[in-house]
PDB file of C-alpha atoms and ligand atoms in Angstrom:
ATOM      1  CA  MET Y  30      46.285 -99.134 111.126  1.00 87.00           C
ATOM      2  CA  ASN Y  31      49.108 -96.597 111.333  1.00 90.00           C
ATOM      3  CA  GLU Y  32      49.738 -93.911 113.971  1.00 89.00           C
ATOM      4  CA  TYR Y  33      48.147 -91.112 111.866  1.00 90.00           C
ATOM      5  CA  GLU Y  34      44.975 -93.138 111.422  1.00 93.00           C
ATOM      6  CA  ARG Y  35      44.817 -93.900 115.159  1.00 93.00           C
ATOM      7  CA  ASN Y  36      45.274 -90.207 115.970  1.00 92.00           C
ATOM      8  CA  LEU Y  37      42.580 -89.241 113.481  1.00 93.00           C
ATOM      9  CA  ILE Y  38      40.115 -91.585 115.179  1.00 94.00           C
ATOM     10  CA  ARG Y  39      41.155 -90.307 118.649  1.00 93.00           C
ATOM     11  CA  CYS Y  40      40.466 -86.718 117.544  1.00 89.00           C
ATOM     12  CA  VAL Y  41      37.100 -87.641 116.027  1.00 91.00           C
ATOM     13  CA  CYS Y  42      36.106 -89.357 119.309  1.00 93.00           C
ATOM     14  CA  LYS Y  43      37.059 -86.213 121.223  1.00 86.00           C
ATOM     15  CA  ASN Y  44      35.220 -84.052 118.722  1.00 80.00           C
ATOM     16  CA  ASP Y  45      38.474 -82.171 118.015  1.00 80.00           C
ATOM     17  CA  VAL Y  46      37.697 -81.351 114.391  1.00 77.00           C
ATOM     18  CA  GLU Y  47      40.653 -79.037 113.787  1.00 75.00           C
ATOM     19  CA  ARG Y  48      43.245 -81.638 114.855  1.00 85.00           C
ATOM     20  CA  ALA Y  49      41.325 -84.362 113.021  1.00 88.00           C
ATOM     21  CA  LYS Y  50      41.741 -82.319 109.857  1.00 86.00           C
ATOM     22  CA  GLN Y  51      45.506 -82.091 110.435  1.00 86.00           C
ATOM     23  CA  PHE Y  52      45.754 -85.893 110.681  1.00 91.00           C
ATOM     24  CA  ALA Y  53      43.485 -86.341 107.669  1.00 93.00           C
ATOM     25  CA  LYS Y  54      45.880 -84.127 105.717  1.00 90.00           C
ATOM     26  CA  LEU Y  55      48.891 -86.172 106.866  1.00 91.00           C
ATOM     27  CA  ILE Y  56      47.182 -89.405 105.808  1.00 93.00           C
ATOM     28  CA  LEU Y  57      46.239 -87.985 102.411  1.00 93.00           C
ATOM     29  CA  SER Y  58      49.699 -86.522 101.807  1.00 90.00           C
ATOM     30  CA  ALA Y  59      51.345 -89.847 102.686  1.00 90.00           C
ATOM     31  CA  ASN Y  60      49.275 -91.772 100.146  1.00 88.00           C
ATOM     32  CA  LYS Y  61      51.386 -93.527  97.508  1.00 85.00           C
ATOM     33  CA  ALA Y  62      48.713 -95.596  95.766  1.00 88.00           C
ATOM     34  CA  LYS Y  63      48.043 -94.408  92.234  1.00 89.00           C
ATOM     35  CA  SER Y  64      44.416 -95.495  92.464  1.00 90.00           C
ATOM     36  CA  ASN Y  65      43.793 -93.024  95.323  1.00 90.00           C
ATOM     37  CA  GLU Y  66      45.684 -90.117  93.765  1.00 91.00           C
ATOM     38  CA  ALA Y  67      42.696 -88.160  92.438  1.00 90.00           C
ATOM     39  CA  PHE Y  68      40.688 -88.715  95.619  1.00 91.00           C
ATOM     40  CA  CYS Y  69      43.578 -87.547  97.837  1.00 92.00           C
ATOM     41  CA  ALA Y  70      44.230 -84.445  95.722  1.00 88.00           C
ATOM     42  CA  ASP Y  71      40.547 -83.537  95.825  1.00 84.00           C
ATOM     43  CA  MET Y  72      40.232 -84.034  99.595  1.00 87.00           C
ATOM     44  CA  LEU Y  73      43.448 -82.087 100.275  1.00 86.00           C
ATOM     45  CA  ARG Y  74      42.122 -79.181  98.232  1.00 78.00           C
ATOM     46  CA  GLN Y  75      38.893 -79.244 100.215  1.00 76.00           C
ATOM     47  CA  LEU Y  76      40.752 -79.344 103.517  1.00 78.00           C
ATOM     48  CA  GLU Y  77      42.851 -76.376 102.441  1.00 71.00           C
ATOM     49  CA  THR Y  78      39.684 -74.505 101.515  1.00 60.00           C
ATOM     50  CA  LYS Y  79      38.697 -74.241 105.164  1.00 55.00           C
ATOM     51  CA  GLU Y  80      41.957 -72.523 106.105  1.00 55.00           C
ATOM     52  CA  LEU Y  81      41.132 -69.422 104.134  1.00 53.00           C
ATOM     53  CA  PHE Y  82      38.095 -68.691 106.205  1.00 58.00           C
ATOM     54  CA  GLU Y  83      40.125 -66.839 108.749  1.00 74.00           C
ATOM     55  CA  LEU Y  84      40.609 -63.407 107.217  1.00 82.00           C
ATOM     56  CA  PRO Y  85      43.011 -61.007 108.915  1.00 79.00           C
ATOM     57  CA  LEU Y  86      41.217 -58.153 110.656  1.00 81.00           C
ATOM     58  CA  ASN Y  87      42.487 -55.513 108.256  1.00 82.00           C
ATOM     59  CA  ILE Y  88      40.601 -56.966 105.289  1.00 83.00           C
ATOM     60  CA  GLN Y  89      37.480 -58.249 106.971  1.00 81.00           C
ATOM     61  CA  GLY Y  90      34.565 -56.435 105.391  1.00 82.00           C
ATOM     62  CA  LEU Y  91      36.438 -55.933 102.112  1.00 88.00           C
ATOM     63  CA  LEU Y  92      36.757 -59.522 101.039  1.00 91.00           C
ATOM     64  CA  VAL Y  93      34.210 -62.253 101.605  1.00 91.00           C
ATOM     65  CA  VAL Y  94      35.457 -65.820 101.502  1.00 91.00           C
ATOM     66  CA  GLU Y  95      33.143 -68.770 101.217  1.00 92.00           C
ATOM     67  CA  ASP Y  96      33.266 -72.458 100.584  1.00 89.00           C
ATOM     68  CA  PRO Y  97      31.384 -73.055  97.316  1.00 93.00           C
ATOM     69  CA  GLN Y  98      30.884 -76.711  98.267  1.00 88.00           C
ATOM     70  CA  GLU Y  99      28.545 -75.341 100.913  1.00 87.00           C
ATOM     71  CA  THR Y 100      27.128 -72.248  99.265  1.00 92.00           C
ATOM     72  CA  LEU Y 101      26.488 -73.400  95.692  1.00 95.00           C
ATOM     73  CA  ASN Y 102      23.806 -75.958  95.036  1.00 95.00           C
ATOM     74  CA  VAL Y 103      25.025 -77.503  91.776  1.00 95.00           C
ATOM     75  CA  ASN Y 104      21.828 -79.482  91.425  1.00 95.00           C
ATOM     76  CA  ARG Y 105      20.132 -76.164  90.670  1.00 96.00           C
ATOM     77  CA  TYR Y 106      22.889 -74.726  88.514  1.00 97.00           C
ATOM     78  CA  TYR Y 107      22.411 -75.029  84.775  1.00 97.00           C
ATOM     79  CA  LEU Y 108      25.628 -74.883  82.777  1.00 98.00           C
ATOM     80  CA  SER Y 109      24.987 -73.895  79.158  1.00 97.00           C
ATOM     81  CA  ASP Y 110      27.154 -75.383  76.409  1.00 96.00           C
ATOM     82  CA  GLU Y 111      28.900 -72.042  75.849  1.00 97.00           C
ATOM     83  CA  ASP Y 112      29.618 -71.507  79.540  1.00 98.00           C
ATOM     84  CA  GLY Y 113      30.639 -75.170  79.883  1.00 97.00           C
ATOM     85  CA  GLU Y 114      33.212 -74.701  77.137  1.00 97.00           C
ATOM     86  CA  ILE Y 115      34.742 -71.731  78.978  1.00 98.00           C
ATOM     87  CA  ALA Y 116      34.621 -73.579  82.306  1.00 98.00           C
ATOM     88  CA  ARG Y 117      36.606 -76.440  80.737  1.00 97.00           C
ATOM     89  CA  LYS Y 118      39.176 -73.956  79.398  1.00 97.00           C
ATOM     90  CA  ILE Y 119      39.582 -72.311  82.811  1.00 97.00           C
ATOM     91  CA  LEU Y 120      39.974 -75.672  84.572  1.00 96.00           C
ATOM     92  CA  GLN Y 121      42.512 -76.775  81.997  1.00 95.00           C
ATOM     93  CA  LEU Y 122      44.444 -73.508  82.309  1.00 95.00           C
ATOM     94  CA  SER Y 123      44.493 -73.990  86.043  1.00 92.00           C
ATOM     95  CA  ASP Y 124      46.425 -77.264  85.586  1.00 90.00           C
ATOM     96  CA  VAL Y 125      48.699 -75.646  83.021  1.00 93.00           C
ATOM     97  CA  SER Y 126      49.506 -72.682  85.267  1.00 91.00           C
ATOM     98  CA  GLN Y 127      50.405 -75.088  88.117  1.00 86.00           C
ATOM     99  CA  LYS Y 128      52.782 -76.985  85.827  1.00 89.00           C
ATOM    100  CA  LEU Y 129      54.329 -73.728  84.655  1.00 92.00           C
ATOM    101  CA  ALA Y 130      54.723 -72.588  88.267  1.00 87.00           C
ATOM    102  CA  ASP Y 131      56.732 -75.765  88.968  1.00 86.00           C
ATOM    103  CA  LEU Y 132      59.060 -74.642  86.168  1.00 91.00           C
ATOM    104  CA  GLY Y 133      59.344 -71.164  87.646  1.00 90.00           C
ATOM    105  CA  VAL Y 134      57.089 -69.528  85.063  1.00 91.00           C
ATOM    106  CA  ASN Y 135      54.322 -67.334  86.432  1.00 89.00           C
ATOM    107  CA  TYR Y 136      51.064 -67.477  84.502  1.00 91.00           C
ATOM    108  CA  VAL Y 137      47.813 -66.186  85.926  1.00 92.00           C
ATOM    109  CA  ASN Y 138      44.624 -67.850  84.794  1.00 95.00           C
ATOM    110  CA  SER Y 139      42.423 -64.792  84.292  1.00 97.00           C
ATOM    111  CA  THR Y 140      38.921 -64.468  82.871  1.00 98.00           C
ATOM    112  CA  LEU Y 141      36.656 -61.486  82.390  1.00 97.00           C
ATOM    113  CA  LEU Y 142      32.953 -62.262  82.303  1.00 98.00           C
ATOM    114  CA  TYR Y 143      30.588 -59.737  80.830  1.00 97.00           C
ATOM    115  CA  GLY Y 144      26.900 -59.579  80.065  1.00 96.00           C
ATOM    116  CA  GLU Y 145      23.683 -58.078  81.315  1.00 95.00           C
ATOM    117  CA  SER Y 146      22.656 -58.145  84.933  1.00 95.00           C
ATOM    118  CA  GLY Y 147      21.140 -61.370  86.227  1.00 96.00           C
ATOM    119  CA  THR Y 148      22.626 -63.746  83.647  1.00 97.00           C
ATOM    120  CA  GLY Y 149      24.757 -65.556  86.213  1.00 97.00           C
ATOM    121  CA  LYS Y 150      28.260 -64.033  86.073  1.00 97.00           C
ATOM    122  CA  THR Y 151      28.829 -64.147  89.823  1.00 97.00           C
ATOM    123  CA  THR Y 152      27.300 -67.602  90.061  1.00 98.00           C
ATOM    124  CA  PHE Y 153      29.594 -68.844  87.281  1.00 98.00           C
ATOM    125  CA  GLY Y 154      32.632 -67.613  89.254  1.00 98.00           C
ATOM    126  CA  LYS Y 155      31.406 -69.581  92.254  1.00 97.00           C
ATOM    127  CA  TYR Y 156      30.854 -72.626  90.045  1.00 97.00           C
ATOM    128  CA  ILE Y 157      34.484 -72.495  88.894  1.00 97.00           C
ATOM    129  CA  ALA Y 158      35.636 -72.384  92.535  1.00 96.00           C
ATOM    130  CA  TYR Y 159      33.336 -75.341  93.232  1.00 94.00           C
ATOM    131  CA  ARG Y 160      34.824 -77.356  90.375  1.00 95.00           C
ATOM    132  CA  LEU Y 161      38.382 -76.547  91.414  1.00 93.00           C
ATOM    133  CA  GLY Y 162      37.655 -77.353  95.065  1.00 89.00           C
ATOM    134  CA  LEU Y 163      38.995 -73.920  96.017  1.00 91.00           C
ATOM    135  CA  PRO Y 164      37.681 -71.172  98.273  1.00 91.00           C
ATOM    136  CA  PHE Y 165      35.694 -68.445  96.574  1.00 95.00           C
ATOM    137  CA  ALA Y 166      37.125 -65.064  97.578  1.00 95.00           C
ATOM    138  CA  TYR Y 167      34.772 -62.298  96.564  1.00 95.00           C
ATOM    139  CA  LEU Y 168      35.456 -58.597  96.278  1.00 93.00           C
ATOM    140  CA  ASN Y 169      32.779 -56.210  95.077  1.00 88.00           C
ATOM    141  CA  PHE Y 170      34.261 -53.027  93.663  1.00 86.00           C
ATOM    142  CA  SER Y 171      31.149 -50.911  93.694  1.00 81.00           C
ATOM    143  CA  TYR Y 172      30.891 -51.580  97.434  1.00 80.00           C
ATOM    144  CA  VAL Y 173      34.570 -50.921  98.100  1.00 81.00           C
ATOM    145  CA  ILE Y 174      34.467 -47.695  96.091  1.00 79.00           C
ATOM    146  CA  SER Y 175      31.280 -46.365  97.598  1.00 71.00           C
ATOM    147  CA  SER Y 176      32.333 -47.134 101.138  1.00 74.00           C
ATOM    148  CA  TYR Y 177      36.019 -46.330 101.066  1.00 70.00           C
ATOM    149  CA  LEU Y 178      36.839 -44.275  97.935  1.00 69.00           C
ATOM    150  CA  GLY Y 179      39.782 -42.393  99.452  1.00 72.00           C
ATOM    151  CA  ASP Y 180      41.310 -45.577 100.849  1.00 82.00           C
ATOM    152  CA  THR Y 181      40.523 -47.862  97.925  1.00 83.00           C
ATOM    153  CA  ALA Y 182      44.075 -48.155  96.567  1.00 84.00           C
ATOM    154  CA  LYS Y 183      45.406 -48.957 100.040  1.00 86.00           C
ATOM    155  CA  ASN Y 184      42.619 -51.457 100.679  1.00 87.00           C
ATOM    156  CA  LEU Y 185      43.174 -53.206  97.357  1.00 89.00           C
ATOM    157  CA  ALA Y 186      46.874 -53.545  98.150  1.00 90.00           C
ATOM    158  CA  LYS Y 187      45.996 -55.173 101.505  1.00 90.00           C
ATOM    159  CA  VAL Y 188      43.581 -57.623  99.875  1.00 91.00           C
ATOM    160  CA  PHE Y 189      45.990 -58.611  97.127  1.00 93.00           C
ATOM    161  CA  ASP Y 190      48.853 -58.966  99.591  1.00 90.00           C
ATOM    162  CA  PHE Y 191      46.806 -61.474 101.526  1.00 89.00           C
ATOM    163  CA  ILE Y 192      45.417 -63.277  98.478  1.00 90.00           C
ATOM    164  CA  LYS Y 193      48.877 -63.722  96.971  1.00 84.00           C
ATOM    165  CA  GLN Y 194      49.654 -66.429  99.489  1.00 75.00           C
ATOM    166  CA  LYS Y 195      46.385 -68.296  99.073  1.00 85.00           C
ATOM    167  CA  LYS Y 196      45.106 -70.831  96.606  1.00 88.00           C
ATOM    168  CA  CYS Y 197      41.668 -69.583  95.658  1.00 92.00           C
ATOM    169  CA  VAL Y 198      39.344 -68.276  92.992  1.00 96.00           C
ATOM    170  CA  LEU Y 199      39.427 -64.513  93.354  1.00 96.00           C
ATOM    171  CA  MET Y 200      36.322 -62.860  91.999  1.00 97.00           C
ATOM    172  CA  LEU Y 201      36.489 -59.144  91.284  1.00 96.00           C
ATOM    173  CA  ASP Y 202      32.847 -58.278  90.834  1.00 94.00           C
ATOM    174  CA  GLU Y 203      31.460 -55.129  89.205  1.00 92.00           C
ATOM    175  CA  ILE Y 204      34.977 -54.269  88.147  1.00 92.00           C
ATOM    176  CA  ASP Y 205      33.621 -51.472  85.929  1.00 88.00           C
ATOM    177  CA  ALA Y 206      33.106 -49.453  89.121  1.00 86.00           C
ATOM    178  CA  ILE Y 207      36.806 -48.649  88.841  1.00 79.00           C
ATOM    179  CA  GLY Y 208      37.637 -50.020  85.423  1.00 63.00           C
ATOM    180  CA  MET Y 209      36.379 -47.036  83.479  1.00 62.00           C
ATOM    181  CA  LYS Y 210      38.482 -45.747  80.587  1.00 57.00           C
ATOM    182  CA  ARG Y 211      41.130 -43.454  81.903  1.00 58.00           C
ATOM    183  CA  GLY Y 212      40.955 -40.104  80.158  1.00 55.00           C
ATOM    184  CA  SER Y 213      37.260 -40.429  79.380  1.00 54.00           C
ATOM    185  CA  LYS Y 214      34.857 -37.647  80.277  1.00 56.00           C
ATOM    186  CA  SER Y 215      33.800 -39.363  83.451  1.00 53.00           C
ATOM    187  CA  GLU Y 216      37.399 -39.702  84.554  1.00 49.00           C
ATOM    188  CA  VAL Y 217      38.017 -38.846  88.137  1.00 63.00           C
ATOM    189  CA  GLY Y 218      41.659 -38.479  89.179  1.00 76.00           C
ATOM    190  CA  GLU Y 219      41.248 -40.730  92.175  1.00 76.00           C
ATOM    191  CA  LEU Y 220      39.594 -43.502  90.149  1.00 78.00           C
ATOM    192  CA  SER Y 221      42.310 -43.309  87.556  1.00 81.00           C
ATOM    193  CA  ARG Y 222      44.941 -43.857  90.238  1.00 83.00           C
ATOM    194  CA  ILE Y 223      42.946 -46.794  91.568  1.00 86.00           C
ATOM    195  CA  VAL Y 224      42.863 -48.421  88.103  1.00 88.00           C
ATOM    196  CA  ILE Y 225      46.638 -48.148  87.858  1.00 89.00           C
ATOM    197  CA  GLY Y 226      46.997 -49.548  91.374  1.00 89.00           C
ATOM    198  CA  LEU Y 227      44.681 -52.437  90.508  1.00 92.00           C
ATOM    199  CA  MET Y 228      46.688 -53.288  87.397  1.00 93.00           C
ATOM    200  CA  GLN Y 229      49.870 -53.412  89.469  1.00 93.00           C
ATOM    201  CA  CYS Y 230      48.118 -55.714  91.946  1.00 93.00           C
ATOM    202  CA  LEU Y 231      46.982 -57.986  89.102  1.00 94.00           C
ATOM    203  CA  ASP Y 232      50.483 -58.098  87.648  1.00 93.00           C
ATOM    204  CA  ASN Y 233      51.811 -59.339  90.987  1.00 93.00           C
ATOM    205  CA  LEU Y 234      49.389 -62.245  91.349  1.00 93.00           C
ATOM    206  CA  THR Y 235      50.784 -65.763  91.213  1.00 90.00           C
ATOM    207  CA  SER Y 236      49.516 -68.886  89.499  1.00 89.00           C
ATOM    208  CA  ASP Y 237      47.901 -69.925  92.816  1.00 88.00           C
ATOM    209  CA  THR Y 238      45.104 -67.465  92.118  1.00 93.00           C
ATOM    210  CA  VAL Y 239      42.438 -68.167  89.543  1.00 96.00           C
ATOM    211  CA  LEU Y 240      41.195 -64.701  88.699  1.00 97.00           C
ATOM    212  CA  ILE Y 241      37.645 -64.038  87.525  1.00 98.00           C
ATOM    213  CA  ALA Y 242      36.282 -60.542  87.038  1.00 97.00           C
ATOM    214  CA  ALA Y 243      32.764 -59.540  86.059  1.00 96.00           C
ATOM    215  CA  THR Y 244      31.140 -56.503  84.533  1.00 95.00           C
ATOM    216  CA  ASN Y 245      27.938 -55.506  82.839  1.00 93.00           C
ATOM    217  CA  ARG Y 246      29.577 -52.359  81.438  1.00 92.00           C
ATOM    218  CA  MET Y 247      32.140 -53.764  79.000  1.00 92.00           C
ATOM    219  CA  ASP Y 248      31.762 -50.522  77.005  1.00 90.00           C
ATOM    220  CA  ILE Y 249      33.443 -48.404  79.688  1.00 87.00           C
ATOM    221  CA  MET Y 250      36.253 -50.796  80.580  1.00 89.00           C
ATOM    222  CA  ASP Y 251      39.804 -49.515  80.374  1.00 88.00           C
ATOM    223  CA  PRO Y 252      41.626 -51.262  77.473  1.00 90.00           C
ATOM    224  CA  ALA Y 253      44.808 -51.637  79.553  1.00 91.00           C
ATOM    225  CA  LEU Y 254      42.809 -53.390  82.254  1.00 92.00           C
ATOM    226  CA  LEU Y 255      41.065 -55.567  79.652  1.00 93.00           C
ATOM    227  CA  ARG Y 256      44.456 -56.753  78.409  1.00 94.00           C
ATOM    228  CA  ARG Y 257      45.122 -58.345  81.819  1.00 93.00           C
ATOM    229  CA  PHE Y 258      42.486 -61.002  81.093  1.00 96.00           C
ATOM    230  CA  THR Y 259      43.374 -63.958  78.880  1.00 94.00           C
ATOM    231  CA  ILE Y 260      39.777 -65.095  78.409  1.00 96.00           C
ATOM    232  CA  LYS Y 261      36.868 -62.728  77.820  1.00 97.00           C
ATOM    233  CA  HIS Y 262      33.502 -64.387  77.795  1.00 98.00           C
ATOM    234  CA  GLU Y 263      29.969 -63.090  77.492  1.00 98.00           C
ATOM    235  CA  ILE Y 264      27.343 -64.769  79.654  1.00 97.00           C
ATOM    236  CA  THR Y 265      23.983 -64.483  77.939  1.00 96.00           C
ATOM    237  CA  ARG Y 266      20.346 -65.310  78.631  1.00 96.00           C
ATOM    238  CA  LEU Y 267      19.457 -68.957  78.161  1.00 96.00           C
ATOM    239  CA  TYR Y 268      17.601 -70.285  75.136  1.00 95.00           C
ATOM    240  CA  GLN Y 269      14.103 -71.517  75.783  1.00 95.00           C
ATOM    241  CA  TRP Y 270      15.098 -75.213  75.857  1.00 95.00           C
ATOM    242  CA  GLU Y 271      17.908 -74.397  78.273  1.00 96.00           C
ATOM    243  CA  GLN Y 272      15.475 -72.538  80.523  1.00 97.00           C
ATOM    244  CA  GLU Y 273      13.245 -75.612  80.450  1.00 97.00           C
ATOM    245  CA  GLU Y 274      16.159 -77.748  81.594  1.00 97.00           C
ATOM    246  CA  LEU Y 275      16.950 -75.302  84.411  1.00 97.00           C
ATOM    247  CA  ILE Y 276      13.302 -75.388  85.515  1.00 97.00           C
ATOM    248  CA  ARG Y 277      13.324 -79.203  85.495  1.00 97.00           C
ATOM    249  CA  MET Y 278      16.534 -79.297  87.547  1.00 97.00           C
ATOM    250  CA  PHE Y 279      15.180 -76.816  90.089  1.00 97.00           C
ATOM    251  CA  PHE Y 280      11.838 -78.532  90.662  1.00 97.00           C
ATOM    252  CA  SER Y 281      13.417 -81.950  90.784  1.00 96.00           C
ATOM    253  CA  ASP Y 282      15.862 -80.683  93.438  1.00 96.00           C
ATOM    254  CA  VAL Y 283      13.095 -79.159  95.573  1.00 95.00           C
ATOM    255  CA  ARG Y 284      11.079 -82.344  94.947  1.00 95.00           C
ATOM    256  CA  VAL Y 285       7.978 -80.596  93.672  1.00 95.00           C
ATOM    257  CA  PRO Y 286       6.362 -82.282  90.673  1.00 94.00           C
ATOM    258  CA  ILE Y 287       5.697 -79.944  87.778  1.00 94.00           C
ATOM    259  CA  GLU Y 288       3.621 -80.417  84.635  1.00 94.00           C
ATOM    260  CA  PRO Y 289       5.442 -80.223  81.281  1.00 94.00           C
ATOM    261  CA  SER Y 290       2.952 -77.554  80.157  1.00 94.00           C
ATOM    262  CA  VAL Y 291       3.834 -75.387  83.184  1.00 94.00           C
ATOM    263  CA  ILE Y 292       7.526 -75.781  82.365  1.00 95.00           C
ATOM    264  CA  GLN Y 293       6.856 -74.634  78.811  1.00 93.00           C
ATOM    265  CA  ASP Y 294       4.847 -71.634  79.988  1.00 92.00           C
ATOM    266  CA  MET Y 295       7.534 -70.611  82.433  1.00 92.00           C
ATOM    267  CA  ALA Y 296      10.301 -70.859  79.870  1.00 93.00           C
ATOM    268  CA  SER Y 297       8.538 -69.195  77.023  1.00 77.00           C
ATOM    269  CA  THR Y 298       9.287 -65.590  77.912  1.00 73.00           C
ATOM    270  CA  GLU Y 299      12.520 -63.671  77.434  1.00 85.00           C
ATOM    271  CA  GLU Y 300      13.982 -63.543  80.898  1.00 93.00           C
ATOM    272  CA  THR Y 301      17.354 -63.526  82.541  1.00 96.00           C
ATOM    273  CA  GLN Y 302      18.370 -66.427  84.761  1.00 96.00           C
ATOM    274  CA  ALA Y 303      17.717 -64.258  87.841  1.00 96.00           C
ATOM    275  CA  GLU Y 304      14.193 -63.396  86.652  1.00 96.00           C
ATOM    276  CA  LEU Y 305      13.473 -67.016  85.898  1.00 96.00           C
ATOM    277  CA  MET Y 306      14.697 -68.037  89.346  1.00 96.00           C
ATOM    278  CA  ASN Y 307      12.369 -65.451  90.912  1.00 95.00           C
ATOM    279  CA  ARG Y 308       9.477 -66.791  88.871  1.00 94.00           C
ATOM    280  CA  MET Y 309      10.128 -70.356  90.012  1.00 96.00           C
ATOM    281  CA  ILE Y 310      10.255 -69.237  93.636  1.00 96.00           C
ATOM    282  CA  LEU Y 311       7.010 -67.299  93.177  1.00 95.00           C
ATOM    283  CA  TYR Y 312       5.427 -70.437  91.736  1.00 95.00           C
ATOM    284  CA  LEU Y 313       6.417 -72.336  94.891  1.00 95.00           C
ATOM    285  CA  VAL Y 314       5.113 -69.534  97.142  1.00 95.00           C
ATOM    286  CA  GLN Y 315       1.749 -69.556  95.360  1.00 93.00           C
ATOM    287  CA  LYS Y 316       1.526 -73.345  95.349  1.00 92.00           C
ATOM    288  CA  PHE Y 317       2.302 -73.631  99.064  1.00 91.00           C
ATOM    289  CA  SER Y 318      -0.046 -70.742  99.925  1.00 91.00           C
ATOM    290  CA  ARG Y 319      -2.860 -72.456  98.005  1.00 89.00           C
ATOM    291  CA  GLU Y 320      -2.166 -75.739  99.737  1.00 86.00           C
ATOM    292  CA  GLY Y 321      -1.964 -74.009 103.104  1.00 80.00           C
ATOM    293  CA  VAL Y 322       1.478 -75.428 103.995  1.00 63.00           C
TER     294      VAL Y 322
HETATM  295  N1  ATP A  21      23.193 -70.896  85.187  1.00 71.13           N
HETATM  296  C1  ATP A  21      22.330 -70.719  86.200  1.00 71.13           C
HETATM  297  N2  ATP A  21      21.629 -71.768  86.686  1.00 71.13           N
HETATM  298  C2  ATP A  21      20.751 -71.569  87.699  1.00 71.13           C
HETATM  299  N3  ATP A  21      20.506 -70.386  88.282  1.00 71.13           N
HETATM  300  C3  ATP A  21      21.188 -69.327  87.829  1.00 71.13           C
HETATM  301  C4  ATP A  21      22.144 -69.425  86.774  1.00 71.13           C
HETATM  302  N4  ATP A  21      22.644 -68.212  86.539  1.00 71.13           N
HETATM  303  C5  ATP A  21      22.054 -67.382  87.405  1.00 71.13           C
HETATM  304  N5  ATP A  21      21.198 -68.035  88.188  1.00 71.13           N
HETATM  305  C6  ATP A  21      20.337 -67.438  89.226  1.00 71.13           C
HETATM  306  O1  ATP A  21      20.265 -66.060  88.998  1.00 71.13           O
HETATM  307  C7  ATP A  21      20.700 -65.326  90.131  1.00 71.13           C
HETATM  308  C8  ATP A  21      21.496 -64.131  89.687  1.00 71.13           C
HETATM  309  O2  ATP A  21      22.720 -64.555  89.148  1.00 71.13           O
HETATM  310  P1  ATP A  21      24.055 -63.696  89.321  1.00 71.13           P
HETATM  311  O3  ATP A  21      23.980 -62.870  90.539  1.00 71.13           O
HETATM  312  O4  ATP A  21      25.183 -64.652  89.202  1.00 71.13           O
HETATM  313  O5  ATP A  21      23.974 -62.760  88.043  1.00 71.13           O
HETATM  314  P2  ATP A  21      24.998 -61.629  87.595  1.00 71.13           P
HETATM  315  O6  ATP A  21      25.193 -61.796  86.131  1.00 71.13           O
HETATM  316  O7  ATP A  21      26.210 -61.695  88.453  1.00 71.13           O
HETATM  317  O8  ATP A  21      24.160 -60.319  87.879  1.00 71.13           O
HETATM  318  P3  ATP A  21      24.717 -58.828  88.174  1.00 71.13           P
HETATM  319  O9  ATP A  21      25.374 -58.341  86.922  1.00 71.13           O
HETATM  320  O10 ATP A  21      23.483 -58.056  88.529  1.00 71.13           O
HETATM  321  O11 ATP A  21      25.674 -58.947  89.322  1.00 71.13           O
HETATM  322  C9  ATP A  21      21.484 -66.319  90.964  1.00 71.13           C
HETATM  323  O12 ATP A  21      21.353 -66.059  92.332  1.00 71.13           O
HETATM  324  C10 ATP A  21      20.870 -67.646  90.616  1.00 71.13           C
HETATM  325  O13 ATP A  21      19.764 -67.867  91.468  1.00 71.13           O
HETATM  326 MG1   MG A  22      27.072 -60.334  89.813  1.00 71.13          MG
END
């Protein structure tokens, strides 16, 4: 046993989790064995995730940071073939952008998700963070705009300044709230300035950030803003057989047996993923109410 390992055990015995993490990092970083390489990289990423949870005071309330390992239950997340394809591309680009960064070339892995409400755009962003073992940093534009319109440009600059130094998946949700076409009828001078400010912020990101934006108003997005995203992907409703699979996953995870005929009935209507999720929860509520649990 080496000194780091002894210190790690000492800290665990004293319940000093923060110092234990420091020693765990030292042990992982010192690993030379090829067979442990993937494990060490994964654990180091997870340990780094925790560090982002301390947001500076000036951006608390604007940005929400969470650990997707804790907040996303992958056993209940159904990844369609189309979304899986895009997820693979994003994960691959994340490796590529790291390699390019080592060569001094800055390349930001950026994806714009679009599609109707409730199809799982935000959840997909969280899934990507989960797969990368990175923190999920979430900024909702409609909230920022409605609460702080006059200060939005300044607030965005603060958020991006902070994010620039962090390895994370940055999700810009409901980006259409400011991404409207400049010069269109609905143009408001202030919003137009915010769009320009946002584009400057995006241009200054580094390859440490995996950027994912989401909108359900692709039709009003500013073309110059759209150009900032390498991948544009529509998230759609699931086919019936995919819905059936989601239902099976959900009920197996909550350990409630469900008849195949009930699965078929549940999946047979045209619903978004959010509506389907509500229906499954309602089914549980009714079942438990009937059984008097
Ligand atoms: N692929 C999926 N597998 C399992 N559940 C899903 C999936 N996609 C979405 N859901 C469920 O639907 C809910 C709504 O999804 P989400 O909020 O990600 O949709 P959205 O497209 O971001 O909607 P909006 O445009 O209104 O923000 C989630 O909380 C989750 O319960
Ligand atoms: Mg959303």
